[in-house]
């Protein structure tokens, strides 16, 4: 028990923002990577690139001036903000974060700070972010922007393009003041209330400068949550590494981000999509540690979300419609991962997410010291027989518990939630 207390004590190391409540309860977010790279679809000069579609400019070492020409062919006529918001809603998603500008430096929004944007530089000529802000608000989905604040391969003074520009001649301060900060201010001014500003890969700023940047942006929208990748130990919630879940439960507001196939940005030849079962189990696994899953999709250059992403997200949503009580608004489960699955919790309730039913149907919940009131299947409320042996709780599961991919059982208990400090968790 002492070991577990120590696990639970690990926080995110960030200062708690007063508005993290909605974020902690949300559990499921949709990440969208969409930019000029979506049009390239993982191909340049007849060669296929693998890994991450949004990195193709770097992988093929495309000169900025040549890459910029892609904009003149970017015309996502199939983009439909209401369809995207409807999909997110059907999938049970509570917040959506989209790339306003990725490392390529192209603004997918109307920007006065740089002409290298979707309204000015493409035949499309409209601002899809405006439409998406409106569409998500209608569906009660919190909306947020990803913004690559340091890395900008288009700008001679931006971070991390050394194939085209001389690193030693770069003036990061000028890049920040001319482009990154003005664009961030545009995003925080022109799109209504933002749930999130998702920064990525910090660089070129001291801690003081980062604090100043954060303060000046929070002044525009104090309620908006900034991701920890703003750098220097700042930010309002924690993002771990890409596709990383912490080993032990972590208190506070945090998120794991995952790709749906193997790439963030659209790659035509990447069909390695996670099945609905894999998504559902991943979501439960992240929730069992106390975090949110933000799952990414990569729409193509025409504005279409890949067929398998649409299909599998909708199937995930069907599971969530029935079992959402065991995900939304939960905290980490106070019983660690078991051979059969994971747990999540609410005051008075422990949810057992059974991924694989033990052959004899006997499900062991070790270290369960609270008094048990009732045990039942979440789906049909049918009660489940149980017995207590010391601090071990043993359930005799009904045969239907074989349902893939995650059958949830509820243990109602009395007493305080173990390992849970009701003030701060
Ligand atoms: O936006 C997504 C990534 O593009 C961005 N963060 C997530 C959310 C990111 N920036 N840098 N990195 C991730 C780390 C760099 C990974 C790389 Fe690679 C490994 C770059 C080159 C090798 C991935 C694999 C990209 C190309 C191949």
Coordinates of N, CA, C and O and ligand atoms in Angstrom, one line a residue, residues 31 33 50-52 54-55 59 102-103 146 198 200-201 229 242 257 264, ligand 1:
X31 N -7.3 15.2 -32.0 CA -6.2 16.0 -32.5 C -6.3 16.0 -34.0 O -6.6 14.9 -34.6
X33 N -4.2 17.0 -37.5 CA -3.0 17.6 -38.2 C -3.4 17.8 -39.6 O -3.7 16.9 -40.4
X50 N 8.0 7.9 -45.2 CA 7.3 7.3 -44.1 C 7.6 8.0 -42.8 O 8.5 8.9 -42.8
X51 N 6.9 7.6 -41.8 CA 7.1 8.3 -40.5 C 6.0 9.2 -40.2 O 5.0 8.8 -39.7
X52 N 6.2 10.5 -40.5 CA 5.2 11.5 -40.2 C 5.0 12.4 -41.4 O 6.0 13.2 -41.7
X54 N 3.7 15.3 -41.8 CA 4.0 16.7 -41.6 C 5.4 17.1 -41.6 O 5.8 18.2 -41.6
X55 N 6.3 16.0 -41.6 CA 7.7 16.2 -41.6 C 8.4 16.2 -43.0 O 9.6 16.2 -43.1
X59 N 12.2 15.9 -44.2 CA 12.7 14.7 -44.7 C 13.3 14.8 -46.1 O 14.3 14.2 -46.4
X102 N 1.8 24.4 -38.4 CA 2.8 23.4 -38.0 C 4.2 23.8 -38.4 O 4.4 25.0 -38.8
X103 N 5.2 22.9 -38.2 CA 6.5 23.3 -38.5 C 6.8 23.9 -39.9 O 7.7 24.7 -40.1
X146 N -3.4 24.0 -32.2 CA -1.9 23.7 -32.1 C -1.2 24.8 -32.8 O -1.6 25.2 -33.9
X198 N -2.2 24.7 -27.9 CA -1.3 23.5 -27.8 C 0.0 23.9 -28.4 O 0.2 23.9 -29.7
X200 N 4.1 23.4 -29.0 CA 5.0 22.2 -29.3 C 6.4 22.6 -29.5 O 6.7 23.7 -30.0
X201 N 7.3 21.8 -29.0 CA 8.8 22.0 -29.2 C 9.3 23.4 -28.9 O 9.4 24.3 -29.8
X229 N 4.1 22.0 -23.4 CA 5.2 22.2 -24.4 C 5.5 23.6 -24.7 O 6.3 23.9 -25.6
X242 N 5.3 12.2 -27.3 CA 4.3 11.7 -28.3 C 4.1 10.2 -28.0 O 5.1 9.4 -27.9
X257 N -1.0 11.8 -26.1 CA -1.4 12.0 -27.5 C -0.9 10.8 -28.4 O 0.2 10.3 -28.2
X264 N 1.0 11.6 -38.0 CA 0.1 12.7 -37.6 C -0.5 13.3 -38.8 O -1.8 13.4 -38.9
Ligands
LIG1 O1 3.0 17.4 -34.4 C1 3.5 16.1 -34.1 C2 4.9 16.1 -34.6 O2 5.2 16.5 -35.9 C3 5.6 16.9 -33.5 N1 4.8 16.7 -32.3 C4 3.7 15.9 -32.7 C5 2.5 16.3 -31.8 C6 7.0 16.7 -33.4 N2 7.9 17.5 -33.6 N3 9.1 17.0 -33.4 N4 8.9 15.7 -33.1 C7 7.6 15.5 -33.1 C8 10.0 14.8 -32.8 C9 10.7 14.5 -34.1 C10 10.5 13.2 -34.6 C11 11.3 12.8 -35.8 FE1 10.8 12.0 -37.5 C12 11.9 11.6 -35.9 C13 11.7 13.6 -36.9 C14 12.5 12.9 -37.7 C15 12.7 11.6 -37.1 C16 8.9 11.4 -37.3 C17 9.6 10.4 -37.8 C18 9.0 12.5 -38.2 C19 9.8 12.1 -39.2 C20 10.1 10.8 -39.0

